Amino acid sequence: MTCRIDILDPVDIALVDDELVAVLSKDSVSFYSTTASCLLESHRVDEGVNTVYAEKNNVYLVGKEPIVYTIDTNKSTLRQTNSLPGITNWKCNDFHKLEKVLLLHPKKSGVLTKSILLYDVKTDSVVRELKTDVVSSSSKFRKESYEVMTTGMNDWSMYDLRGSSKKAVYSFSLKGSTVKQGYKTNLSYCETVDKDVHRLFTWSGETQPSERWSFDEKKWFLGLIDGNRASDAFVMHGTFKNSQLVLTDVKNVADHKPTSFFKYGVKSPNQTMFDILPGKVFATGCSTGVMLQSAEFDVANYKNHSEKLREACRKAKSRVTEDKEMKELKKINDRYEAAGKRDEDINVYDNDVTEEKFIIGKLLGTGSFGSVFKCTSKKSDKEFALKYVMNQTSILSKKFEIEREVLIQRELRHENIVKMYAAFRSNINICFVLELMQESLYDVLNEKRGHVMNVKDIARMTECVANALSYCHQRCIIHRDLKPQNILHNLEGVYKVTDFGSATDERHGTFCGTQGYMAPEVITRSKQTTALDCYSLGIVIHQCTQGKLPFQLPTGHVSDYMVSKCKYNPPVTMNLSIRALTQMLIRKNAEERWTANQVLGSQLIRDYRHQTQDDVYKRERQLI
């Protein structure tokens, strides 16, 4: 399967079902499809929230303060419960899915107490309190909700909540401090560390725990997951030398060179979180994202089964943006192209629109494309931008290039794309009647407000452009010349993409673009996909925050050689959210770049949306 979700610094993860995973970040929880890795929805939560649990219909978010968020996954609604007056903070350790009970450690003055609470999320109340004889650093459920494991310094204890005694039923002395504990497939497990030596213990009800594995700081251990018919459980582990997650039978992990059941590449060594739906799927997470893998371990050939699922996920990801409207628009576009080839006057230009219908105003700008003037309709007094392009339809290549721009712009209807109202031709010019905008991003950077934009304005621009690119890419349209001159904004501050003269579909791959903004595959004349627009967006974002292009030489020119190598190292002074985004866009390998949809789910955009929501809320509060 090995399906990747690129998200920076996840805090925790929880599998809702085999099609939905909840990913908690520092101030929001996002829901992703497990089959297509796409973002489905997002909810904002307090930054103190650090744990997420899920069951069939609900997701529960718990933080340091006594607050529980509940999200109904069927209705997409979020409910906040302020619980337990008198307790300033707590530590959440586990969740029992069947009983819907949280296992909490209350704190007083920031210090853990000799108490463990069972909190029922259905009734928003504490249903039981366990008084322990020692302070526990961690607690977990075993198989039943009345069986609780606790750990402390050199101590691992088992409690039965059905009795009245606060004494442990079983208590074991383990050397070192506890790193983590858990329960899987009738096996309780505990990892300890003492003088850089880690030990893994398991216990299934016998007299004493069994030491399964001893390892040093060069290796890492994530946890145990349910095994197959031949194994009680699999150990999830790896080394810091490579980015691989290894599944090994718990009986074999102590061998000098254990035979692994399966291993696969992950984006970073030392996975720090995981969740599993036994027999279906399991998820692991680290600082760079989340990995999803099949948990159907009992199939005849798990490796081949996993590869087939991986290919199915890849196809699902490529199809996820397709819907009925997109397919219909593509049919319309194909029909226009076919008609244009049969008769050059069919569905290309507007014969009822002429230059005499407008009052031509001041010059707005010039370039290699031609000139743009402000104009006013004599009929409606509405203002437009009139773009003049030299009529070169006698040259066959130019003829189809201009007609392609007309046809593409006719079909693009999006709030972040400059509208084209009409196109007509004269003996001298081809004229485009366009939506009137205030100025270009180029003007903002070089003439109006200095060379550097603030983070909020960069986020607004990025969201608008990514929205436009997502819309185009879903229709298999590549802009191919994204740059500040082709990003305009209106009086409301909405940024829009313009100039589709270089746009094409994924079947064509000519050398096209502007130096400095062209992707490595354009420089090397390789296959061109929608990923080249995302590279250009990364360059634009870098320019907005630094005032220059990333591979710019002291002479002001951009080195094609440096672009083709694409060793991008953003300055350490760059905003962290912007830095993280540009690193995912300015990449040599087109397949590794973030898509426009992934940009919309980036931390930069999420922070901007949350800030915008807060600004609206503050303005509304001022009206009270």
Coordinates of C-alpha atoms in Angstrom, one line a residue:
M1 CA 0.0 0.0 0.0
T2 CA 2.6 2.6 1.2
C3 CA 0.4 5.7 0.7
R4 CA 2.0 9.0 1.7
I5 CA 0.4 12.1 3.2
D6 CA 2.8 15.1 3.2
I7 CA 2.1 17.2 6.2
L8 CA 4.8 18.9 8.4
D9 CA 5.1 18.2 12.1
P10 CA 2.0 16.2 12.8
V11 CA 1.4 15.9 16.6
D12 CA -0.7 12.7 16.6
I13 CA -2.7 10.5 14.2
A14 CA -5.8 8.3 14.5
L15 CA -7.5 6.0 12.0
V16 CA -11.2 6.6 11.9
D17 CA -11.8 3.7 9.5
D18 CA -9.9 2.1 6.6
E19 CA -10.8 5.1 4.3
L20 CA -10.2 8.0 6.7
V21 CA -7.3 9.2 8.9
A22 CA -7.3 12.1 11.3
V23 CA -4.0 14.0 11.5
L24 CA -3.5 16.5 14.4
S25 CA -1.2 19.4 14.0
K26 CA -0.4 22.2 16.5
D27 CA -3.6 24.1 16.0
S28 CA -5.9 22.0 13.8
V29 CA -7.1 18.5 13.0
S30 CA -7.3 17.5 9.3
F31 CA -9.0 14.5 7.7
Y32 CA -7.3 12.7 4.8
S33 CA -8.4 9.9 2.5
T34 CA -6.4 6.8 3.1
T35 CA -6.8 5.7 -0.5
A36 CA -5.9 9.0 -2.3
S37 CA -3.9 10.9 0.3
C38 CA -6.1 14.0 -0.3
L39 CA -7.3 16.5 2.3
L40 CA -11.0 16.2 2.9
E41 CA -11.7 18.7 5.7
S42 CA -10.0 20.6 8.5
H43 CA -11.1 21.9 12.0
R44 CA -9.3 24.4 14.1
V45 CA -8.5 23.5 17.8
D46 CA -6.5 25.0 20.6
E47 CA -2.7 24.7 20.4
G48 CA -2.7 22.8 23.7
V49 CA -4.4 19.8 22.1
N50 CA -1.8 17.0 21.7
T51 CA -3.7 13.7 21.4
V52 CA -6.3 12.4 19.0
Y53 CA -8.4 9.2 19.2
A54 CA -11.0 7.9 16.9
E55 CA -13.8 5.3 16.7
K56 CA -16.4 4.6 14.1
N57 CA -18.4 7.8 14.1
N58 CA -16.4 10.2 16.3
V59 CA -13.0 11.7 16.8
Y60 CA -11.9 12.9 20.2
L61 CA -9.2 15.5 20.8
V62 CA -7.6 16.0 24.2
G63 CA -5.1 18.5 25.4
K64 CA -3.1 19.6 28.4
E65 CA -6.1 21.6 29.8
P66 CA -9.3 19.8 30.8
I67 CA -11.0 20.3 27.4
V68 CA -12.3 17.5 25.1
Y69 CA -13.2 18.2 21.5
T70 CA -15.6 15.8 19.8
I71 CA -16.0 15.7 16.0
D72 CA -18.9 13.9 14.5
T73 CA -17.4 12.5 11.3
N74 CA -20.8 11.9 9.7
K75 CA -22.0 15.5 10.2
S76 CA -18.6 17.2 10.2
T77 CA -19.5 19.1 13.4
L78 CA -17.2 19.9 16.3
R79 CA -18.2 20.2 19.9
Q80 CA -16.1 21.4 22.8
T81 CA -16.6 20.2 26.4
N82 CA -14.9 22.0 29.4
S83 CA -14.6 19.3 32.0
L84 CA -13.6 18.6 35.6
P85 CA -13.7 21.9 37.5
G86 CA -10.8 22.2 39.9
I87 CA -8.3 20.5 37.7
T88 CA -6.1 22.9 35.8
N89 CA -4.4 20.3 33.5
W90 CA -4.1 16.6 32.9
K91 CA -2.3 14.1 30.8
C92 CA -4.2 11.8 28.5
N93 CA -2.7 8.3 28.0
D94 CA -5.2 6.0 26.3
F95 CA -8.7 5.5 24.9
H96 CA -10.9 2.4 25.0
K97 CA -12.8 2.3 21.7
L98 CA -15.5 -0.2 22.7
E99 CA -16.3 1.5 26.0
K100 CA -15.5 5.0 24.8
V101 CA -13.5 5.8 27.9
L102 CA -10.4 8.0 28.2
L103 CA -7.6 7.2 30.6
L104 CA -6.4 10.4 32.2
H105 CA -3.8 11.5 34.7
P106 CA -4.8 14.7 36.6
K107 CA -2.1 17.2 37.5
K108 CA -2.0 19.6 40.4
S109 CA 0.4 22.5 40.2
G110 CA 1.8 20.8 37.1
V111 CA 2.7 17.7 39.0
L112 CA 1.2 14.2 38.4
T113 CA -0.8 12.8 41.3
K114 CA -1.3 9.2 42.6
S115 CA -4.6 9.1 40.7
I116 CA -5.9 7.8 37.4
L117 CA -9.3 8.9 36.0
L118 CA -11.6 7.0 33.6
Y119 CA -13.5 9.7 31.6
D120 CA -16.6 8.7 29.7
V121 CA -16.8 10.8 26.5
K122 CA -20.5 9.8 26.0
T123 CA -21.6 11.5 29.2
D124 CA -18.7 13.9 29.6
S125 CA -18.0 12.8 33.1
V126 CA -15.6 10.8 35.3
V127 CA -17.0 7.3 35.8
R128 CA -14.1 5.9 38.0
E129 CA -11.0 7.0 39.8
L130 CA -8.1 4.7 40.6
K131 CA -5.9 5.7 43.5
T132 CA -2.4 4.2 42.9
D133 CA 0.3 3.5 45.5
V134 CA 2.9 5.2 43.4
V135 CA 3.0 8.2 40.9
S136 CA 2.6 6.8 37.4
S137 CA 4.2 8.5 34.4
S138 CA 2.0 6.5 31.9
S139 CA -1.0 4.3 31.9
K140 CA -2.6 2.1 29.2
F141 CA -5.6 -0.2 28.9
R142 CA -5.1 -3.9 28.4
K143 CA -7.8 -5.9 26.7
E144 CA -10.7 -5.0 29.0
S145 CA -11.6 -1.5 30.2
Y146 CA -11.1 -2.5 33.8
E147 CA -7.5 -3.7 33.2
V148 CA -5.0 -0.8 33.5
M149 CA -1.2 -0.9 33.2
T150 CA 0.9 1.8 34.7
T151 CA 4.6 2.6 34.6
G152 CA 6.9 4.6 36.8
M153 CA 10.6 4.7 37.6
N154 CA 11.8 1.0 37.6
D155 CA 8.1 -0.1 38.0
W156 CA 5.5 -1.7 35.7
S157 CA 2.2 -2.6 37.4
M158 CA -1.2 -4.1 36.4
Y159 CA -4.4 -3.0 38.1
D160 CA -7.9 -4.5 38.1
L161 CA -10.5 -1.7 38.6
R162 CA -13.2 -4.2 39.6
G163 CA -11.7 -4.5 43.1
S164 CA -11.7 -1.9 45.9
S165 CA -8.0 -2.2 46.6
K166 CA -5.6 0.4 45.3
K167 CA -2.8 -2.2 45.3
A168 CA -1.6 -3.6 41.9
V169 CA -2.5 -7.2 41.0
Y170 CA 0.9 -7.6 39.4
S171 CA 3.9 -5.4 39.9
F172 CA 7.3 -5.9 38.2
S173 CA 10.6 -4.2 38.8
L174 CA 12.3 -3.2 35.5
K175 CA 15.7 -1.6 35.3
G176 CA 15.6 1.9 33.9
S177 CA 13.0 4.5 33.1
T178 CA 10.0 3.7 30.9
V179 CA 10.0 5.0 27.4
K180 CA 6.6 3.6 26.2
Q181 CA 4.2 0.8 26.8
G182 CA 1.2 -0.8 25.1
Y183 CA -1.0 -3.8 24.5
K184 CA -1.4 -5.9 21.4
T185 CA -2.7 -9.4 20.6
N186 CA -2.7 -10.7 24.3
L187 CA 0.8 -9.2 24.8
S188 CA 1.5 -6.3 27.1
Y189 CA 4.8 -4.6 26.2
C190 CA 7.1 -2.1 27.8
E191 CA 10.3 -0.3 26.6
T192 CA 12.8 0.9 29.1
V193 CA 16.1 2.7 28.8
D194 CA 19.1 2.6 31.2
K195 CA 22.5 4.1 30.3
D196 CA 21.7 4.3 26.6
V197 CA 20.6 0.6 26.6
H198 CA 17.0 0.0 25.5
R199 CA 15.1 -3.1 26.5
L200 CA 11.8 -4.4 25.2
F201 CA 9.7 -6.5 27.6
T202 CA 6.5 -8.4 27.0
W203 CA 4.0 -10.0 29.4
S204 CA 1.1 -12.3 28.6
G205 CA 0.1 -13.3 32.2
E206 CA 3.0 -15.4 33.2
T207 CA 5.0 -15.0 36.4
Q208 CA 7.5 -12.5 35.0
P209 CA 7.9 -10.4 31.9
S210 CA 10.1 -11.7 29.1
E211 CA 13.0 -9.5 27.9
R212 CA 12.6 -9.8 24.1
W213 CA 15.2 -7.4 22.7
S214 CA 18.1 -5.2 23.8
F215 CA 19.3 -2.4 21.5
D216 CA 21.4 0.8 21.5
E217 CA 20.7 4.4 20.5
K218 CA 21.4 3.7 16.8
K219 CA 18.1 1.9 16.6
W220 CA 14.5 2.9 17.3
F221 CA 11.4 1.1 18.4
L222 CA 7.9 2.3 17.6
G223 CA 5.6 -0.3 19.1
L224 CA 3.9 -3.7 18.6
I225 CA 1.0 -4.3 16.2
D226 CA -1.2 -7.3 15.6
G227 CA 0.5 -10.1 13.8
N228 CA -0.7 -12.9 11.5
R229 CA -1.6 -16.6 12.1
A230 CA 2.1 -17.4 12.5
S231 CA 3.0 -14.5 14.8
D232 CA 1.7 -13.1 18.1
A233 CA 2.7 -9.6 17.1
F234 CA 5.0 -7.7 14.8
V235 CA 7.7 -5.3 16.2
M236 CA 7.8 -1.9 14.3
H237 CA 11.5 -0.8 14.4
G238 CA 14.3 0.6 12.3
T239 CA 17.8 2.2 12.4
F240 CA 18.8 5.8 12.1
K241 CA 21.1 4.9 9.2
N242 CA 18.3 4.6 6.7
S243 CA 14.7 5.6 6.3
Q244 CA 13.0 2.2 6.5
L245 CA 10.3 0.8 8.7
V246 CA 10.8 -2.9 9.5
L247 CA 8.2 -5.4 10.6
T248 CA 9.7 -8.3 12.5
D249 CA 8.1 -11.2 14.4
V250 CA 8.4 -10.4 18.1
K251 CA 9.9 -13.9 18.6
N252 CA 12.7 -13.2 16.1
V253 CA 13.6 -9.6 16.9
A254 CA 16.4 -10.5 19.3
D255 CA 18.4 -12.4 16.7
H256 CA 21.6 -10.8 15.5
K257 CA 20.2 -10.6 12.0
P258 CA 16.5 -11.1 12.3
T259 CA 14.5 -12.1 9.3
S260 CA 12.0 -9.4 8.7
F261 CA 8.4 -10.0 7.7
F262 CA 8.3 -6.8 5.6
K263 CA 10.1 -3.5 5.2
Y264 CA 9.3 -0.3 3.3
G265 CA 10.7 3.2 2.8
V266 CA 9.5 6.0 5.0
K267 CA 10.2 9.7 4.6
S268 CA 12.2 9.9 7.8
P269 CA 13.7 7.5 10.3
N270 CA 12.4 7.3 13.8
Q271 CA 8.7 7.2 13.3
T272 CA 7.1 8.7 16.5
M273 CA 3.4 7.8 16.3
F274 CA 1.2 5.0 15.0
D275 CA -2.4 3.6 14.9
I276 CA -3.8 0.4 13.5
L277 CA -7.1 -1.1 12.5
P278 CA -6.3 -4.8 12.8
G279 CA -6.6 -6.7 9.6
K280 CA -7.2 -3.5 7.6
V281 CA -4.6 -0.7 7.7
F282 CA -2.0 0.9 10.0
A283 CA -0.5 4.3 9.9
T284 CA 2.8 5.7 11.2
G285 CA 3.9 9.3 11.4
C286 CA 7.0 11.5 11.8
S287 CA 8.0 15.1 11.4
T288 CA 7.6 15.1 7.6
G289 CA 4.2 13.3 7.2
V290 CA 2.2 10.1 7.6
M291 CA 2.6 6.7 5.9
L292 CA -0.3 4.3 5.4
Q293 CA 0.2 0.6 5.0
S294 CA -2.0 -2.5 4.6
A295 CA -2.5 -4.6 7.8
E296 CA -3.9 -7.6 5.9
F297 CA -0.9 -9.7 7.1
D298 CA -2.7 -13.1 6.5
V299 CA -2.8 -12.9 2.7
A300 CA -0.8 -15.4 0.8
N301 CA 1.8 -13.0 -0.5
Y302 CA 1.8 -9.8 1.5
K303 CA 4.5 -8.1 -0.5
N304 CA 2.7 -8.6 -3.8
H305 CA -0.6 -7.7 -2.1
S306 CA 1.0 -4.5 -0.8
E307 CA 2.4 -3.5 -4.2
K308 CA -1.1 -3.9 -5.8
L309 CA -2.7 -1.7 -3.2
R310 CA 0.1 0.8 -3.7
E311 CA -0.6 1.0 -7.4
A312 CA -4.4 1.3 -6.7
C313 CA -3.7 4.2 -4.3
R314 CA -1.6 5.9 -6.9
K315 CA -4.4 5.6 -9.5
A316 CA -7.0 6.7 -6.9
K317 CA -4.9 9.8 -6.1
S318 CA -4.7 10.7 -9.8
R319 CA -8.4 10.3 -10.2
V320 CA -9.5 12.1 -7.0
T321 CA -9.8 15.5 -8.7
E322 CA -12.0 14.2 -11.5
D323 CA -15.7 14.8 -11.3
K324 CA -18.7 15.2 -13.6
E325 CA -18.2 18.9 -14.2
M326 CA -14.5 18.5 -15.1
K327 CA -15.2 15.8 -17.5
E328 CA -17.9 17.8 -19.1
L329 CA -15.7 20.9 -19.4
K330 CA -13.0 18.7 -21.1
K331 CA -15.6 17.5 -23.6
I332 CA -16.5 21.1 -24.4
N333 CA -12.9 22.1 -24.8
D334 CA -12.3 19.1 -27.2
R335 CA -15.4 20.2 -29.1
Y336 CA -14.1 23.7 -29.5
E337 CA -10.7 22.5 -30.7
A338 CA -12.2 20.2 -33.2
A339 CA -14.5 22.9 -34.5
G340 CA -11.6 25.3 -34.8
K341 CA -9.7 22.9 -36.9
R342 CA -12.6 22.4 -39.3
D343 CA -13.4 26.1 -39.7
E344 CA -11.2 28.9 -38.3
D345 CA -14.2 31.2 -37.7
I346 CA -16.3 28.7 -35.7
N347 CA -16.4 29.3 -31.9
V348 CA -13.1 31.1 -31.8
Y349 CA -13.7 34.9 -32.2
D350 CA -16.8 37.0 -31.4
N351 CA -18.0 38.5 -34.7
D352 CA -20.4 40.9 -33.0
V353 CA -17.8 42.7 -30.9
T354 CA -15.6 45.4 -32.4
E355 CA -13.2 48.1 -31.2
E356 CA -15.8 50.8 -32.0
K357 CA -17.8 49.5 -29.0
F358 CA -15.2 50.8 -26.5
I359 CA -13.7 54.1 -25.4
I360 CA -10.0 53.4 -25.2
G361 CA -8.3 54.9 -22.1
K362 CA -4.8 54.9 -20.7
L363 CA -2.1 52.4 -21.3
L364 CA -1.9 49.9 -18.5
G365 CA 1.2 47.9 -19.6
T366 CA 3.3 46.5 -22.4
G367 CA 5.3 43.4 -23.0
S368 CA 6.3 40.8 -25.6
F369 CA 2.6 39.8 -25.8
G370 CA 1.6 43.3 -27.0
S371 CA -0.1 46.1 -25.0
V372 CA -3.0 46.4 -22.6
F373 CA -5.3 49.5 -22.4
K374 CA -8.0 50.5 -20.0
C375 CA -11.3 50.8 -21.9
T376 CA -15.0 51.6 -21.2
S377 CA -18.0 50.0 -22.9
K378 CA -20.0 52.7 -24.7
K379 CA -23.2 50.6 -24.0
S380 CA -22.8 49.9 -20.3
D381 CA -20.1 52.3 -19.0
K382 CA -18.4 49.2 -17.5
E383 CA -14.6 49.3 -17.5
F384 CA -12.5 46.5 -18.9
A385 CA -8.9 45.8 -19.9
L386 CA -8.3 45.6 -23.7
K387 CA -5.3 43.4 -24.6
Y388 CA -3.9 43.9 -28.1
V389 CA -1.9 41.1 -29.7
M390 CA -0.4 41.4 -33.2
N391 CA -2.5 39.5 -35.7
Q392 CA -0.1 36.8 -37.0
T393 CA -2.7 34.3 -38.0
S394 CA -1.1 34.0 -41.4
I395 CA 1.7 32.1 -39.6
L396 CA 0.3 28.7 -38.8
S397 CA 2.1 28.2 -35.5
K398 CA 1.1 31.6 -34.2
K399 CA -2.5 31.1 -35.5
F400 CA -3.0 28.0 -33.3
E401 CA -1.1 29.6 -30.4
I402 CA -3.5 32.6 -30.3
E403 CA -6.6 30.5 -30.9
R404 CA -5.6 28.1 -28.2
E405 CA -5.4 31.0 -25.7
V406 CA -8.9 32.2 -26.8
L407 CA -10.3 28.7 -26.4
I408 CA -8.7 28.0 -23.0
Q409 CA -9.8 31.3 -21.6
R410 CA -13.3 30.9 -22.8
E411 CA -13.7 27.7 -20.7
L412 CA -11.9 28.9 -17.5
R413 CA -14.5 30.2 -15.0
H414 CA -12.8 30.7 -11.6
E415 CA -12.6 33.4 -9.0
N416 CA -8.8 33.4 -9.2
I417 CA -8.5 33.5 -13.0
V418 CA -8.9 36.8 -14.8
K419 CA -12.1 36.7 -16.8
M420 CA -12.2 37.0 -20.6
Y421 CA -15.5 38.5 -21.8
A422 CA -14.8 38.5 -25.5
A423 CA -12.2 38.1 -28.2
F424 CA -12.2 39.7 -31.7
R425 CA -9.8 40.4 -34.5
S426 CA -9.0 43.2 -36.9
N427 CA -6.6 43.3 -39.8
I428 CA -3.8 44.4 -37.4
N429 CA -4.6 43.0 -34.0
I430 CA -6.3 40.2 -32.0
C431 CA -8.1 41.9 -29.1
F432 CA -9.0 40.3 -25.8
V433 CA -11.7 42.0 -23.6
L434 CA -10.6 41.1 -20.0
E435 CA -11.6 41.8 -16.4
L436 CA -10.0 45.1 -15.2
M437 CA -7.5 44.5 -12.4
Q438 CA -5.6 47.0 -10.2
E439 CA -2.0 45.9 -10.6
S440 CA 0.3 43.0 -11.0
L441 CA 2.4 41.2 -8.3
Y442 CA 5.4 42.5 -10.3
D443 CA 4.3 46.0 -9.5
V444 CA 3.8 45.1 -5.9
L445 CA 7.3 43.7 -5.6
N446 CA 9.2 46.3 -7.7
E447 CA 7.4 49.6 -7.7
K448 CA 4.6 49.9 -5.2
R449 CA 5.6 48.6 -1.7
G450 CA 9.3 47.7 -1.8
H451 CA 10.8 44.3 -2.6
V452 CA 9.5 42.1 0.2
M453 CA 5.9 41.2 1.2
N454 CA 4.7 40.3 4.7
V455 CA 3.7 36.7 5.6
K456 CA 0.0 37.4 5.6
D457 CA 0.1 38.9 2.0
I458 CA 2.2 36.1 0.8
A459 CA -0.2 33.6 2.2
R460 CA -3.2 35.4 0.6
M461 CA -1.4 35.4 -2.8
T462 CA -0.3 31.8 -2.5
E463 CA -3.8 30.6 -1.6
C464 CA -5.4 32.5 -4.6
V465 CA -2.8 31.2 -7.1
A466 CA -2.9 27.6 -5.8
N467 CA -6.7 27.7 -6.1
A468 CA -6.3 28.8 -9.8
L469 CA -3.7 26.2 -10.5
S470 CA -5.7 23.4 -8.9
Y471 CA -8.7 24.4 -11.1
C472 CA -6.5 24.4 -14.2
H473 CA -4.6 21.2 -13.4
Q474 CA -7.9 19.3 -12.8
R475 CA -8.7 20.2 -16.4
C476 CA -5.2 19.0 -17.6
I477 CA -4.2 22.6 -18.4
I478 CA -0.6 23.7 -17.7
H479 CA 0.0 27.5 -17.5
R480 CA 3.7 27.2 -18.2
D481 CA 4.6 30.9 -17.7
L482 CA 3.6 31.6 -14.1
K483 CA 5.5 34.7 -12.9
P484 CA 4.7 38.0 -11.0
Q485 CA 3.7 39.7 -14.2
N486 CA 1.0 37.2 -14.8
I487 CA -0.4 37.4 -11.3
L488 CA -2.8 40.4 -10.9
H489 CA -4.9 41.6 -8.0
N490 CA -8.1 43.7 -7.8
L491 CA -9.2 46.4 -5.3
E492 CA -10.5 43.7 -2.9
G493 CA -7.0 42.2 -2.7
V494 CA -8.0 39.0 -4.6
Y495 CA -5.1 37.7 -6.7
K496 CA -5.9 36.2 -10.1
V497 CA -3.8 34.4 -12.8
T498 CA -3.8 35.7 -16.3
D499 CA -2.1 35.2 -19.7
F500 CA -2.7 31.7 -20.9
G501 CA -0.8 32.3 -24.2
S502 CA 1.7 29.6 -23.3
A503 CA -0.8 27.2 -21.7
T504 CA -1.1 23.7 -23.1
D505 CA -2.3 20.3 -22.0
E506 CA 0.0 17.5 -20.8
R507 CA 0.4 16.0 -24.3
H508 CA 2.6 18.9 -25.5
G509 CA 6.0 19.8 -24.1
T510 CA 7.7 22.6 -26.0
F511 CA 10.4 24.8 -24.5
C512 CA 8.4 27.6 -23.0
G513 CA 8.4 30.0 -20.0
T514 CA 10.5 32.8 -18.5
Q515 CA 14.0 32.4 -17.3
G516 CA 14.2 32.1 -13.5
Y517 CA 10.7 30.6 -13.2
M518 CA 11.2 27.6 -15.5
A519 CA 11.3 24.2 -13.9
P520 CA 14.4 21.9 -14.3
E521 CA 12.4 19.6 -16.7
V522 CA 11.9 22.6 -19.0
I523 CA 15.6 23.4 -19.0
T524 CA 16.5 19.8 -19.8
R525 CA 13.7 19.4 -22.4
S526 CA 12.1 16.5 -20.3
K527 CA 8.5 15.6 -20.0
Q528 CA 6.3 18.5 -18.8
T529 CA 3.4 18.0 -16.3
T530 CA 1.4 20.2 -14.1
A531 CA 4.2 20.0 -11.6
L532 CA 6.2 22.7 -13.5
D533 CA 3.5 25.3 -12.5
C534 CA 4.0 24.3 -8.9
Y535 CA 7.8 24.8 -9.2
S536 CA 7.1 28.3 -10.6
L537 CA 4.8 29.1 -7.7
G538 CA 7.6 28.1 -5.3
I539 CA 9.9 30.5 -7.1
V540 CA 7.4 33.3 -6.9
I541 CA 6.9 32.7 -3.2
H542 CA 10.6 32.7 -2.6
Q543 CA 10.9 36.0 -4.5
C544 CA 8.1 37.6 -2.5
T545 CA 9.9 36.9 0.8
Q546 CA 13.5 37.5 -0.3
G547 CA 13.2 40.1 -3.1
K548 CA 15.2 38.0 -5.5
L549 CA 15.1 34.6 -7.3
P550 CA 16.7 31.5 -5.6
F551 CA 19.3 30.7 -8.3
Q552 CA 20.1 34.3 -9.2
L553 CA 23.7 35.2 -9.9
P554 CA 25.4 38.5 -8.8
T555 CA 24.9 39.7 -12.3
G556 CA 21.1 39.4 -11.9
H557 CA 20.8 36.5 -14.3
V558 CA 19.6 33.1 -13.4
S559 CA 21.9 30.1 -14.0
D560 CA 20.3 27.4 -16.0
Y561 CA 22.9 25.0 -14.7
M562 CA 21.9 25.7 -11.1
V563 CA 18.3 25.3 -12.0
S564 CA 18.9 21.9 -13.6
K565 CA 20.7 20.7 -10.5
C566 CA 18.1 22.4 -8.3
K567 CA 19.9 22.3 -5.0
Y568 CA 17.6 24.6 -3.1
N569 CA 18.6 25.9 0.3
P570 CA 16.3 28.6 1.6
P571 CA 17.8 31.1 4.0
V572 CA 17.4 30.4 7.7
T573 CA 15.8 33.9 8.2
M574 CA 12.8 32.8 6.0
N575 CA 9.5 32.3 7.8
L576 CA 9.3 28.6 8.9
S577 CA 5.9 28.0 7.2
I578 CA 7.1 29.6 3.9
R579 CA 10.4 27.8 4.1
A580 CA 8.6 24.5 4.6
L581 CA 6.4 25.2 1.6
T582 CA 9.1 26.3 -0.8
Q583 CA 11.2 23.3 0.0
M584 CA 8.3 21.1 -1.1
L585 CA 7.8 23.0 -4.4
I586 CA 11.3 23.9 -5.5
R587 CA 12.5 20.3 -6.2
K588 CA 14.3 18.7 -9.1
N589 CA 12.1 15.6 -9.3
A590 CA 8.6 16.7 -10.5
E591 CA 7.0 13.7 -8.8
E592 CA 8.2 14.8 -5.4
R593 CA 6.8 18.3 -5.7
W594 CA 3.7 19.2 -3.8
T595 CA 0.6 19.6 -6.0
A596 CA -1.6 22.7 -5.9
N597 CA -4.1 20.9 -3.7
Q598 CA -1.3 20.0 -1.2
V599 CA -0.3 23.7 -1.2
L600 CA -3.8 24.6 -0.1
G601 CA -3.4 22.2 2.8
S602 CA 0.0 23.6 3.9
Q603 CA 0.7 25.1 7.3
L604 CA 1.1 28.6 5.7
I605 CA -2.4 28.5 4.2
R606 CA -4.0 27.0 7.3
D607 CA -2.5 29.7 9.5
Y608 CA -3.7 32.4 7.1
R609 CA -7.3 31.0 7.1
H610 CA -7.3 30.7 10.9
Q611 CA -6.0 34.3 11.2
T612 CA -8.6 35.5 8.7
Q613 CA -11.4 33.8 10.7
D614 CA -10.1 35.4 13.9
D615 CA -10.1 38.8 12.2
V616 CA -13.7 38.4 11.1
Y617 CA -14.6 37.3 14.6
K618 CA -13.0 40.3 16.1
R619 CA -14.8 42.7 13.7
E620 CA -18.1 41.0 14.5
R621 CA -17.4 41.3 18.3
Q622 CA -16.8 45.1 17.8
L623 CA -20.3 45.4 16.5
I624 CA -21.8 44.1 19.7

